[in-house]
Amino acid sequence: MVAEKDLEESLDTLRANAAGPVAGVFGPASLTWQIDREAVLFLGAGRALLLQLAHPWVAAAIAEHSRTLADPIGRFHRTFDIVFTMVFGSLDRALLSSRQLHRRHSMIVGEMPETVGPFAAGSRYCANDIPALRWVHATLVETALMAHDLVLPPLSAEERDRYWSEARLYGALFGLKGDDLPADWSGFVAYTKAMAQSETLTVGPAAREIAAQIFSGARPWLRPPRWYCALTASMLPERLRAGFGFELDARAIRSADHALRWIRRVYPKLPGRLRYVGPYQEAQARLRGEARPDWMTRCLNRAWIGRPQMDVRGKLGSRGKLVAACHSGARGARARNPFLRAFRPHDGFRARAKRRAPE
């Protein structure tokens, strides 16, 4: 388990290797910024979540401690707020987010309500457990590159090694030390392949229920479009896809292929202001010495992290005026940006996730 002392030791190592107080952990010359700034990485968000749910400890923790189903938008904002602040925030903000995440995880402990895979009913789980943290970290790293390579030119073998080297630094923000992670990219690939085949990843009733609620829940306006669900299912290992009860019929495959062809044609041509996530644009403004990002960046931040600025908490000016400006700017951006329009939920969509009774 990662204790507070372990986290601080990891953060000391990270601080010594960080890009700088203003540039943060990685900085503009890093592959991490180059990859993680892309809004198209959202194509992999569903996959990363499902892979995490496939770990019975993660599924039990979310079912018992999370407000994901009651407040899915809030969960989205909190997750991306932490991730983007760690990646694009100033060094102090990144370290603060790391400590906040550790404190939050330290309160997530409990017992397995039933036996799932190798985890017996009544056995203890803890969110700061090193193997569980290693797996969550792996889902974020692997899925980011997979989503990137779906649309943009894939990274070379040398670039993948470099990206993984930076990802090991990212792992320190979870409290993971060098010995907790594979040494190089080939080792990381071997680890994820072994995990995909291991009983450690077993889709249990809690995981299926959460997935069904997210992908075909009671709130139609939050349901992902058919093509997104099909793409998400196609990105999963076959064993886990079957475990979640996702079926890929010919119609679903065609919808995903059509959407992907369209995104590949349109997305690379978008201007950076529409293509790159708000936290990256805020980071660039910070490097230019600007104390506050402009209105469009603040609006993009509202969409991605639920607040206008990473490095400052609290109100910035008149909240009412800011929210109105964000809504107006978002409508304008959606009208100008066909990529954003593609994420409107499909009214006719019905997910094929089956709710299975416990075996």
PDB file of C-alpha atoms in Angstrom, residues 65-356:
ATOM      1  CA  HIS A  65     -17.826   4.958  -2.506  1.00  0.00           C
ATOM      2  CA  SER A  66     -18.369   6.856  -5.767  1.00  0.00           C
ATOM      3  CA  ARG A  67     -21.114   9.156  -7.007  1.00  0.00           C
ATOM      4  CA  THR A  68     -20.494   8.121 -10.612  1.00  0.00           C
ATOM      5  CA  LEU A  69     -24.070   7.028 -11.258  1.00  0.00           C
ATOM      6  CA  ALA A  70     -25.731   9.795  -9.235  1.00  0.00           C
ATOM      7  CA  ASP A  71     -23.500  12.526 -10.665  1.00  0.00           C
ATOM      8  CA  PRO A  72     -21.807  11.308 -13.895  1.00  0.00           C
ATOM      9  CA  ILE A  73     -20.929  14.804 -15.105  1.00  0.00           C
ATOM     10  CA  GLY A  74     -19.369  15.656 -11.750  1.00  0.00           C
ATOM     11  CA  ARG A  75     -17.371  12.416 -11.837  1.00  0.00           C
ATOM     12  CA  PHE A  76     -16.178  13.253 -15.360  1.00  0.00           C
ATOM     13  CA  HIS A  77     -15.061  16.722 -14.256  1.00  0.00           C
ATOM     14  CA  ARG A  78     -13.329  15.494 -11.101  1.00  0.00           C
ATOM     15  CA  THR A  79     -11.437  12.791 -12.965  1.00  0.00           C
ATOM     16  CA  PHE A  80     -10.226  15.055 -15.766  1.00  0.00           C
ATOM     17  CA  ASP A  81      -9.492  17.866 -13.301  1.00  0.00           C
ATOM     18  CA  ILE A  82      -7.057  15.619 -11.432  1.00  0.00           C
ATOM     19  CA  VAL A  83      -5.480  14.129 -14.557  1.00  0.00           C
ATOM     20  CA  PHE A  84      -5.083  17.395 -16.455  1.00  0.00           C
ATOM     21  CA  THR A  85      -3.809  19.297 -13.414  1.00  0.00           C
ATOM     22  CA  MET A  86      -1.154  16.650 -12.878  1.00  0.00           C
ATOM     23  CA  VAL A  87      -0.139  16.819 -16.541  1.00  0.00           C
ATOM     24  CA  PHE A  88      -0.563  20.515 -17.414  1.00  0.00           C
ATOM     25  CA  GLY A  89      -0.650  22.310 -14.057  1.00  0.00           C
ATOM     26  CA  SER A  90       2.199  24.201 -12.461  1.00  0.00           C
ATOM     27  CA  LEU A  91       4.484  22.042 -10.340  1.00  0.00           C
ATOM     28  CA  ASP A  92       2.883  23.147  -7.071  1.00  0.00           C
ATOM     29  CA  ARG A  93      -0.616  22.472  -8.393  1.00  0.00           C
ATOM     30  CA  ALA A  94       0.378  19.053  -9.763  1.00  0.00           C
ATOM     31  CA  LEU A  95       1.854  18.037  -6.407  1.00  0.00           C
ATOM     32  CA  LEU A  96      -1.192  19.361  -4.560  1.00  0.00           C
ATOM     33  CA  SER A  97      -3.496  17.302  -6.808  1.00  0.00           C
ATOM     34  CA  SER A  98      -1.371  14.238  -6.130  1.00  0.00           C
ATOM     35  CA  ARG A  99      -1.694  14.682  -2.364  1.00  0.00           C
ATOM     36  CA  GLN A 100      -5.441  15.332  -2.635  1.00  0.00           C
ATOM     37  CA  LEU A 101      -5.891  12.170  -4.691  1.00  0.00           C
ATOM     38  CA  HIS A 102      -3.923  10.137  -2.145  1.00  0.00           C
ATOM     39  CA  ARG A 103      -6.013  11.484   0.737  1.00  0.00           C
ATOM     40  CA  ARG A 104      -9.203  10.679  -1.153  1.00  0.00           C
ATOM     41  CA  HIS A 105      -7.962   7.168  -1.906  1.00  0.00           C
ATOM     42  CA  SER A 106      -6.960   6.630   1.730  1.00  0.00           C
ATOM     43  CA  MET A 107     -10.646   6.821   2.689  1.00  0.00           C
ATOM     44  CA  ILE A 108     -11.672   4.251   0.073  1.00  0.00           C
ATOM     45  CA  VAL A 109     -11.378   0.943   1.908  1.00  0.00           C
ATOM     46  CA  GLY A 110     -13.859  -1.851   2.364  1.00  0.00           C
ATOM     47  CA  GLU A 111     -14.668  -5.509   1.920  1.00  0.00           C
ATOM     48  CA  MET A 112     -15.579  -7.402  -1.224  1.00  0.00           C
ATOM     49  CA  PRO A 113     -19.343  -8.001  -1.061  1.00  0.00           C
ATOM     50  CA  GLU A 114     -19.005 -11.238  -3.054  1.00  0.00           C
ATOM     51  CA  THR A 115     -16.341 -13.404  -4.610  1.00  0.00           C
ATOM     52  CA  VAL A 116     -15.197 -12.134  -8.004  1.00  0.00           C
ATOM     53  CA  GLY A 117     -12.314 -13.872  -9.735  1.00  0.00           C
ATOM     54  CA  PRO A 118      -9.455 -14.397  -7.250  1.00  0.00           C
ATOM     55  CA  PHE A 119     -10.921 -11.920  -4.739  1.00  0.00           C
ATOM     56  CA  ALA A 120     -12.950 -13.705  -2.052  1.00  0.00           C
ATOM     57  CA  ALA A 121     -16.053 -12.297  -0.414  1.00  0.00           C
ATOM     58  CA  GLY A 122     -15.068 -10.443   2.733  1.00  0.00           C
ATOM     59  CA  SER A 123     -11.495  -9.785   1.609  1.00  0.00           C
ATOM     60  CA  ARG A 124     -10.293  -6.214   2.056  1.00  0.00           C
ATOM     61  CA  TYR A 125      -9.708  -3.731  -0.718  1.00  0.00           C
ATOM     62  CA  CYS A 126      -7.883  -0.401  -0.583  1.00  0.00           C
ATOM     63  CA  ALA A 127      -7.673   2.257  -3.291  1.00  0.00           C
ATOM     64  CA  ASN A 128      -4.025   2.989  -2.418  1.00  0.00           C
ATOM     65  CA  ASP A 129      -3.020  -0.625  -3.035  1.00  0.00           C
ATOM     66  CA  ILE A 130       0.028  -0.678  -5.336  1.00  0.00           C
ATOM     67  CA  PRO A 131      -1.187  -3.361  -7.809  1.00  0.00           C
ATOM     68  CA  ALA A 132      -4.543  -1.579  -8.200  1.00  0.00           C
ATOM     69  CA  LEU A 133      -2.860   1.810  -8.693  1.00  0.00           C
ATOM     70  CA  ARG A 134      -0.464   0.254 -11.206  1.00  0.00           C
ATOM     71  CA  TRP A 135      -3.399  -1.069 -13.215  1.00  0.00           C
ATOM     72  CA  VAL A 136      -5.324   2.238 -13.188  1.00  0.00           C
ATOM     73  CA  HIS A 137      -2.149   4.045 -14.270  1.00  0.00           C
ATOM     74  CA  ALA A 138      -1.644   1.482 -17.070  1.00  0.00           C
ATOM     75  CA  THR A 139      -5.184   1.934 -18.411  1.00  0.00           C
ATOM     76  CA  LEU A 140      -4.630   5.686 -18.742  1.00  0.00           C
ATOM     77  CA  VAL A 141      -1.260   5.356 -20.485  1.00  0.00           C
ATOM     78  CA  GLU A 142      -2.172   2.526 -22.865  1.00  0.00           C
ATOM     79  CA  THR A 143      -5.550   3.980 -23.820  1.00  0.00           C
ATOM     80  CA  ALA A 144      -4.150   7.462 -24.475  1.00  0.00           C
ATOM     81  CA  LEU A 145      -1.754   6.095 -27.088  1.00  0.00           C
ATOM     82  CA  MET A 146      -4.390   3.790 -28.568  1.00  0.00           C
ATOM     83  CA  ALA A 147      -6.862   6.659 -29.031  1.00  0.00           C
ATOM     84  CA  HIS A 148      -4.117   8.917 -30.418  1.00  0.00           C
ATOM     85  CA  ASP A 149      -3.033   6.313 -32.945  1.00  0.00           C
ATOM     86  CA  LEU A 150      -6.604   5.755 -34.119  1.00  0.00           C
ATOM     87  CA  VAL A 151      -6.693   9.236 -35.642  1.00  0.00           C
ATOM     88  CA  LEU A 152      -3.183  10.695 -35.783  1.00  0.00           C
ATOM     89  CA  PRO A 153       0.141   9.309 -37.065  1.00  0.00           C
ATOM     90  CA  PRO A 154       1.274   6.573 -34.650  1.00  0.00           C
ATOM     91  CA  LEU A 155       4.330   7.030 -32.495  1.00  0.00           C
ATOM     92  CA  SER A 156       7.576   5.307 -33.433  1.00  0.00           C
ATOM     93  CA  ALA A 157       9.143   2.640 -31.217  1.00  0.00           C
ATOM     94  CA  GLU A 158      11.626   5.209 -29.923  1.00  0.00           C
ATOM     95  CA  GLU A 159       8.824   7.672 -29.140  1.00  0.00           C
ATOM     96  CA  ARG A 160       6.877   4.977 -27.287  1.00  0.00           C
ATOM     97  CA  ASP A 161       9.892   4.290 -25.094  1.00  0.00           C
ATOM     98  CA  ARG A 162      10.195   7.996 -24.415  1.00  0.00           C
ATOM     99  CA  TYR A 163       6.470   8.318 -23.669  1.00  0.00           C
ATOM    100  CA  TRP A 164       6.678   5.421 -21.212  1.00  0.00           C
ATOM    101  CA  SER A 165       9.699   6.985 -19.535  1.00  0.00           C
ATOM    102  CA  GLU A 166       7.589  10.084 -18.935  1.00  0.00           C
ATOM    103  CA  ALA A 167       4.655   7.913 -17.841  1.00  0.00           C
ATOM    104  CA  ARG A 168       6.855   6.435 -15.109  1.00  0.00           C
ATOM    105  CA  LEU A 169       7.286   9.989 -13.829  1.00  0.00           C
ATOM    106  CA  TYR A 170       3.504  10.379 -14.017  1.00  0.00           C
ATOM    107  CA  GLY A 171       3.224   7.231 -11.903  1.00  0.00           C
ATOM    108  CA  ALA A 172       5.102   8.989  -9.101  1.00  0.00           C
ATOM    109  CA  LEU A 173       2.071  11.264  -8.737  1.00  0.00           C
ATOM    110  CA  PHE A 174       0.121   8.133  -7.705  1.00  0.00           C
ATOM    111  CA  GLY A 175       2.883   7.228  -5.252  1.00  0.00           C
ATOM    112  CA  LEU A 176       4.317   4.530  -7.531  1.00  0.00           C
ATOM    113  CA  LYS A 177       8.088   4.149  -7.413  1.00  0.00           C
ATOM    114  CA  GLY A 178      10.471   2.957 -10.103  1.00  0.00           C
ATOM    115  CA  ASP A 179      10.369  -0.661  -8.928  1.00  0.00           C
ATOM    116  CA  ASP A 180       6.557  -0.645  -9.043  1.00  0.00           C
ATOM    117  CA  LEU A 181       6.451  -0.119 -12.821  1.00  0.00           C
ATOM    118  CA  PRO A 182       7.943  -1.869 -15.871  1.00  0.00           C
ATOM    119  CA  ALA A 183      11.349  -0.512 -16.828  1.00  0.00           C
ATOM    120  CA  ASP A 184      10.607   0.124 -20.521  1.00  0.00           C
ATOM    121  CA  TRP A 185       7.863   0.096 -23.141  1.00  0.00           C
ATOM    122  CA  SER A 186       8.301  -3.569 -24.040  1.00  0.00           C
ATOM    123  CA  GLY A 187       7.964  -4.461 -20.364  1.00  0.00           C
ATOM    124  CA  PHE A 188       4.817  -2.343 -20.151  1.00  0.00           C
ATOM    125  CA  VAL A 189       3.302  -4.110 -23.184  1.00  0.00           C
ATOM    126  CA  ALA A 190       4.083  -7.472 -21.593  1.00  0.00           C
ATOM    127  CA  TYR A 191       2.446  -6.352 -18.344  1.00  0.00           C
ATOM    128  CA  THR A 192      -0.803  -5.174 -19.989  1.00  0.00           C
ATOM    129  CA  LYS A 193      -0.987  -8.341 -22.099  1.00  0.00           C
ATOM    130  CA  ALA A 194      -0.543 -10.523 -19.025  1.00  0.00           C
ATOM    131  CA  MET A 195      -3.192  -8.553 -17.127  1.00  0.00           C
ATOM    132  CA  ALA A 196      -5.683  -8.902 -19.987  1.00  0.00           C
ATOM    133  CA  GLN A 197      -5.297 -12.674 -19.795  1.00  0.00           C
ATOM    134  CA  SER A 198      -5.214 -12.883 -16.004  1.00  0.00           C
ATOM    135  CA  GLU A 199      -8.133 -13.689 -13.697  1.00  0.00           C
ATOM    136  CA  THR A 200      -7.174 -10.529 -11.801  1.00  0.00           C
ATOM    137  CA  LEU A 201      -9.360  -8.838 -14.400  1.00  0.00           C
ATOM    138  CA  THR A 202     -12.749 -10.439 -13.967  1.00  0.00           C
ATOM    139  CA  VAL A 203     -15.950  -8.616 -14.860  1.00  0.00           C
ATOM    140  CA  GLY A 204     -18.300  -9.089 -11.926  1.00  0.00           C
ATOM    141  CA  PRO A 205     -21.923  -8.052 -11.333  1.00  0.00           C
ATOM    142  CA  ALA A 206     -20.972  -4.620  -9.939  1.00  0.00           C
ATOM    143  CA  ALA A 207     -18.817  -3.831 -12.970  1.00  0.00           C
ATOM    144  CA  ARG A 208     -21.572  -4.926 -15.390  1.00  0.00           C
ATOM    145  CA  GLU A 209     -24.184  -2.875 -13.560  1.00  0.00           C
ATOM    146  CA  ILE A 210     -22.061   0.282 -13.557  1.00  0.00           C
ATOM    147  CA  ALA A 211     -21.172  -0.158 -17.237  1.00  0.00           C
ATOM    148  CA  ALA A 212     -24.808  -0.746 -18.182  1.00  0.00           C
ATOM    149  CA  GLN A 213     -25.881   2.382 -16.322  1.00  0.00           C
ATOM    150  CA  ILE A 214     -23.221   4.501 -18.001  1.00  0.00           C
ATOM    151  CA  PHE A 215     -23.682   3.221 -21.548  1.00  0.00           C
ATOM    152  CA  SER A 216     -27.458   2.693 -21.517  1.00  0.00           C
ATOM    153  CA  GLY A 217     -28.647   4.262 -18.292  1.00  0.00           C
ATOM    154  CA  ALA A 218     -31.840   6.008 -17.313  1.00  0.00           C
ATOM    155  CA  ARG A 219     -30.664   9.411 -18.550  1.00  0.00           C
ATOM    156  CA  PRO A 220     -31.050   9.384 -22.352  1.00  0.00           C
ATOM    157  CA  TRP A 221     -29.379  12.775 -22.777  1.00  0.00           C
ATOM    158  CA  LEU A 222     -26.165  11.341 -21.270  1.00  0.00           C
ATOM    159  CA  ARG A 223     -26.011   8.175 -23.352  1.00  0.00           C
ATOM    160  CA  PRO A 224     -23.040   8.034 -25.702  1.00  0.00           C
ATOM    161  CA  PRO A 225     -23.898   7.742 -29.395  1.00  0.00           C
ATOM    162  CA  ARG A 226     -24.067   4.280 -30.952  1.00  0.00           C
ATOM    163  CA  TRP A 227     -20.812   4.666 -32.832  1.00  0.00           C
ATOM    164  CA  TYR A 228     -18.927   5.613 -29.658  1.00  0.00           C
ATOM    165  CA  CYS A 229     -20.195   2.573 -27.767  1.00  0.00           C
ATOM    166  CA  ALA A 230     -19.282   0.319 -30.681  1.00  0.00           C
ATOM    167  CA  LEU A 231     -15.811   1.852 -30.903  1.00  0.00           C
ATOM    168  CA  THR A 232     -15.326   1.448 -27.163  1.00  0.00           C
ATOM    169  CA  ALA A 233     -16.347  -2.200 -27.289  1.00  0.00           C
ATOM    170  CA  SER A 234     -14.037  -2.875 -30.239  1.00  0.00           C
ATOM    171  CA  MET A 235     -11.066  -1.479 -28.278  1.00  0.00           C
ATOM    172  CA  LEU A 236     -11.513  -3.958 -25.422  1.00  0.00           C
ATOM    173  CA  PRO A 237      -9.858  -7.390 -25.223  1.00  0.00           C
ATOM    174  CA  GLU A 238     -12.378  -9.954 -26.467  1.00  0.00           C
ATOM    175  CA  ARG A 239     -12.598 -11.746 -23.102  1.00  0.00           C
ATOM    176  CA  LEU A 240     -13.511  -8.545 -21.268  1.00  0.00           C
ATOM    177  CA  ARG A 241     -15.897  -7.394 -23.984  1.00  0.00           C
ATOM    178  CA  ALA A 242     -17.790 -10.652 -23.553  1.00  0.00           C
ATOM    179  CA  GLY A 243     -17.661 -10.250 -19.781  1.00  0.00           C
ATOM    180  CA  PHE A 244     -19.406  -6.880 -20.001  1.00  0.00           C
ATOM    181  CA  GLY A 245     -21.967  -8.366 -22.383  1.00  0.00           C
ATOM    182  CA  PHE A 246     -21.215  -6.044 -25.290  1.00  0.00           C
ATOM    183  CA  GLU A 247     -22.167  -7.356 -28.714  1.00  0.00           C
ATOM    184  CA  LEU A 248     -20.693  -5.986 -31.918  1.00  0.00           C
ATOM    185  CA  ASP A 249     -23.157  -6.585 -34.737  1.00  0.00           C
ATOM    186  CA  ALA A 250     -22.628  -5.470 -38.334  1.00  0.00           C
ATOM    187  CA  ARG A 251     -24.619  -2.263 -37.863  1.00  0.00           C
ATOM    188  CA  ALA A 252     -22.590  -1.222 -34.822  1.00  0.00           C
ATOM    189  CA  ILE A 253     -19.311  -1.936 -36.582  1.00  0.00           C
ATOM    190  CA  ARG A 254     -20.382   0.099 -39.620  1.00  0.00           C
ATOM    191  CA  SER A 255     -21.368   3.063 -37.440  1.00  0.00           C
ATOM    192  CA  ALA A 256     -18.002   3.022 -35.654  1.00  0.00           C
ATOM    193  CA  ASP A 257     -16.046   2.677 -38.914  1.00  0.00           C
ATOM    194  CA  HIS A 258     -17.998   5.517 -40.538  1.00  0.00           C
ATOM    195  CA  ALA A 259     -17.458   7.838 -37.550  1.00  0.00           C
ATOM    196  CA  LEU A 260     -13.770   7.004 -37.396  1.00  0.00           C
ATOM    197  CA  ARG A 261     -13.246   7.685 -41.109  1.00  0.00           C
ATOM    198  CA  TRP A 262     -14.990  11.054 -40.713  1.00  0.00           C
ATOM    199  CA  ILE A 263     -12.978  12.005 -37.609  1.00  0.00           C
ATOM    200  CA  ARG A 264      -9.702  11.047 -39.300  1.00  0.00           C
ATOM    201  CA  ARG A 265     -10.577  13.321 -42.190  1.00  0.00           C
ATOM    202  CA  VAL A 266     -11.791  16.326 -40.176  1.00  0.00           C
ATOM    203  CA  TYR A 267      -9.950  16.335 -36.844  1.00  0.00           C
ATOM    204  CA  PRO A 268      -6.355  16.930 -38.073  1.00  0.00           C
ATOM    205  CA  LYS A 269      -7.562  20.027 -39.949  1.00  0.00           C
ATOM    206  CA  LEU A 270      -9.082  21.711 -36.905  1.00  0.00           C
ATOM    207  CA  PRO A 271      -7.263  24.775 -35.532  1.00  0.00           C
ATOM    208  CA  GLY A 272      -5.443  24.286 -32.265  1.00  0.00           C
ATOM    209  CA  ARG A 273      -7.930  26.451 -30.391  1.00  0.00           C
ATOM    210  CA  LEU A 274     -10.627  23.850 -31.073  1.00  0.00           C
ATOM    211  CA  ARG A 275      -8.426  20.765 -31.203  1.00  0.00           C
ATOM    212  CA  TYR A 276      -6.445  21.079 -27.957  1.00  0.00           C
ATOM    213  CA  VAL A 277      -7.983  20.727 -24.496  1.00  0.00           C
ATOM    214  CA  GLY A 278      -8.444  23.813 -22.348  1.00  0.00           C
ATOM    215  CA  PRO A 279      -5.906  22.852 -19.631  1.00  0.00           C
ATOM    216  CA  TYR A 280      -3.155  22.614 -22.262  1.00  0.00           C
ATOM    217  CA  GLN A 281      -4.070  26.056 -23.579  1.00  0.00           C
ATOM    218  CA  GLU A 282      -4.055  27.405 -20.026  1.00  0.00           C
ATOM    219  CA  ALA A 283      -0.590  25.925 -19.522  1.00  0.00           C
ATOM    220  CA  GLN A 284       0.668  27.673 -22.654  1.00  0.00           C
ATOM    221  CA  ALA A 285      -0.800  30.962 -21.407  1.00  0.00           C
ATOM    222  CA  ARG A 286       0.940  30.446 -18.056  1.00  0.00           C
ATOM    223  CA  LEU A 287       4.276  29.958 -19.840  1.00  0.00           C
ATOM    224  CA  ARG A 288       3.677  33.242 -21.678  1.00  0.00           C
ATOM    225  CA  GLY A 289       3.335  34.981 -18.317  1.00  0.00           C
ATOM    226  CA  GLU A 290      -0.425  35.502 -18.492  1.00  0.00           C
ATOM    227  CA  ALA A 291      -2.018  35.505 -15.049  1.00  0.00           C
ATOM    228  CA  ARG A 292      -5.378  34.363 -16.363  1.00  0.00           C
ATOM    229  CA  PRO A 293      -6.389  32.404 -19.478  1.00  0.00           C
ATOM    230  CA  ASP A 294      -8.651  34.089 -21.999  1.00  0.00           C
ATOM    231  CA  TRP A 295     -12.411  33.555 -22.123  1.00  0.00           C
ATOM    232  CA  MET A 296     -12.320  30.735 -24.671  1.00  0.00           C
ATOM    233  CA  THR A 297      -9.791  28.738 -22.646  1.00  0.00           C
ATOM    234  CA  ARG A 298     -11.888  29.293 -19.516  1.00  0.00           C
ATOM    235  CA  CYS A 299     -14.946  27.982 -21.369  1.00  0.00           C
ATOM    236  CA  LEU A 300     -13.056  24.924 -22.602  1.00  0.00           C
ATOM    237  CA  ASN A 301     -11.884  24.323 -19.043  1.00  0.00           C
ATOM    238  CA  ARG A 302     -15.487  24.464 -17.864  1.00  0.00           C
ATOM    239  CA  ALA A 303     -16.298  21.694 -20.333  1.00  0.00           C
ATOM    240  CA  TRP A 304     -13.304  19.508 -19.443  1.00  0.00           C
ATOM    241  CA  ILE A 305     -12.699  20.064 -15.716  1.00  0.00           C
ATOM    242  CA  GLY A 306     -15.826  21.864 -14.507  1.00  0.00           C
ATOM    243  CA  ARG A 307     -14.097  25.099 -13.536  1.00  0.00           C
ATOM    244  CA  PRO A 308     -12.501  27.963 -15.465  1.00  0.00           C
ATOM    245  CA  GLN A 309      -8.887  27.631 -14.344  1.00  0.00           C
ATOM    246  CA  MET A 310      -6.611  24.817 -13.121  1.00  0.00           C
ATOM    247  CA  ASP A 311      -4.176  26.819 -11.055  1.00  0.00           C
ATOM    248  CA  VAL A 312      -6.703  28.933  -9.168  1.00  0.00           C
ATOM    249  CA  ARG A 313      -9.690  27.684  -7.199  1.00  0.00           C
ATOM    250  CA  GLY A 314     -12.693  29.827  -6.425  1.00  0.00           C
ATOM    251  CA  LYS A 315     -14.608  32.439  -8.366  1.00  0.00           C
ATOM    252  CA  LEU A 316     -12.980  34.509 -11.040  1.00  0.00           C
ATOM    253  CA  GLY A 317     -15.068  37.617 -11.477  1.00  0.00           C
ATOM    254  CA  SER A 318     -18.833  37.429 -11.919  1.00  0.00           C
ATOM    255  CA  ARG A 319     -19.821  33.778 -12.013  1.00  0.00           C
ATOM    256  CA  GLY A 320     -23.064  34.532 -13.776  1.00  0.00           C
ATOM    257  CA  LYS A 321     -21.321  36.444 -16.551  1.00  0.00           C
ATOM    258  CA  LEU A 322     -18.682  33.747 -16.918  1.00  0.00           C
ATOM    259  CA  VAL A 323     -21.219  30.920 -17.139  1.00  0.00           C
ATOM    260  CA  ALA A 324     -23.231  32.876 -19.696  1.00  0.00           C
ATOM    261  CA  ALA A 325     -20.112  33.539 -21.735  1.00  0.00           C
ATOM    262  CA  CYS A 326     -19.161  29.864 -21.578  1.00  0.00           C
ATOM    263  CA  HIS A 327     -22.567  28.710 -22.742  1.00  0.00           C
ATOM    264  CA  SER A 328     -22.541  31.239 -25.565  1.00  0.00           C
ATOM    265  CA  GLY A 329     -19.000  30.338 -26.567  1.00  0.00           C
ATOM    266  CA  ALA A 330     -19.743  26.620 -26.397  1.00  0.00           C
ATOM    267  CA  ARG A 331     -22.750  27.001 -28.692  1.00  0.00           C
ATOM    268  CA  GLY A 332     -20.636  28.962 -31.122  1.00  0.00           C
ATOM    269  CA  ALA A 333     -17.813  26.445 -30.983  1.00  0.00           C
ATOM    270  CA  ARG A 334     -20.230  23.555 -31.560  1.00  0.00           C
ATOM    271  CA  ALA A 335     -21.746  25.363 -34.532  1.00  0.00           C
ATOM    272  CA  ARG A 336     -18.292  25.924 -36.044  1.00  0.00           C
ATOM    273  CA  ASN A 337     -16.799  22.577 -35.072  1.00  0.00           C
ATOM    274  CA  PRO A 338     -18.295  19.469 -36.697  1.00  0.00           C
ATOM    275  CA  PHE A 339     -16.152  17.230 -34.475  1.00  0.00           C
ATOM    276  CA  LEU A 340     -17.972  18.515 -31.373  1.00  0.00           C
ATOM    277  CA  ARG A 341     -21.345  18.027 -33.058  1.00  0.00           C
ATOM    278  CA  ALA A 342     -20.512  14.365 -33.539  1.00  0.00           C
ATOM    279  CA  PHE A 343     -20.713  13.805 -29.777  1.00  0.00           C
ATOM    280  CA  ARG A 344     -24.410  14.611 -29.537  1.00  0.00           C
ATOM    281  CA  PRO A 345     -26.154  11.531 -28.133  1.00  0.00           C
ATOM    282  CA  HIS A 346     -27.906   9.440 -30.765  1.00  0.00           C
ATOM    283  CA  ASP A 347     -31.634   9.394 -29.974  1.00  0.00           C
ATOM    284  CA  GLY A 348     -32.069   5.955 -31.448  1.00  0.00           C
ATOM    285  CA  PHE A 349     -29.141   4.397 -29.650  1.00  0.00           C
ATOM    286  CA  ARG A 350     -29.681   1.411 -27.431  1.00  0.00           C
ATOM    287  CA  ALA A 351     -26.582  -0.115 -25.895  1.00  0.00           C
ATOM    288  CA  ARG A 352     -26.247  -3.857 -25.970  1.00  0.00           C
ATOM    289  CA  ALA A 353     -24.712  -4.243 -22.538  1.00  0.00           C
ATOM    290  CA  LYS A 354     -26.483  -7.161 -20.859  1.00  0.00           C
ATOM    291  CA  ARG A 355     -27.124  -7.276 -17.177  1.00  0.00           C
ATOM    292  CA  ARG A 356     -26.178 -10.801 -16.145  1.00  0.00           C
TER     293      ARG A 356
END
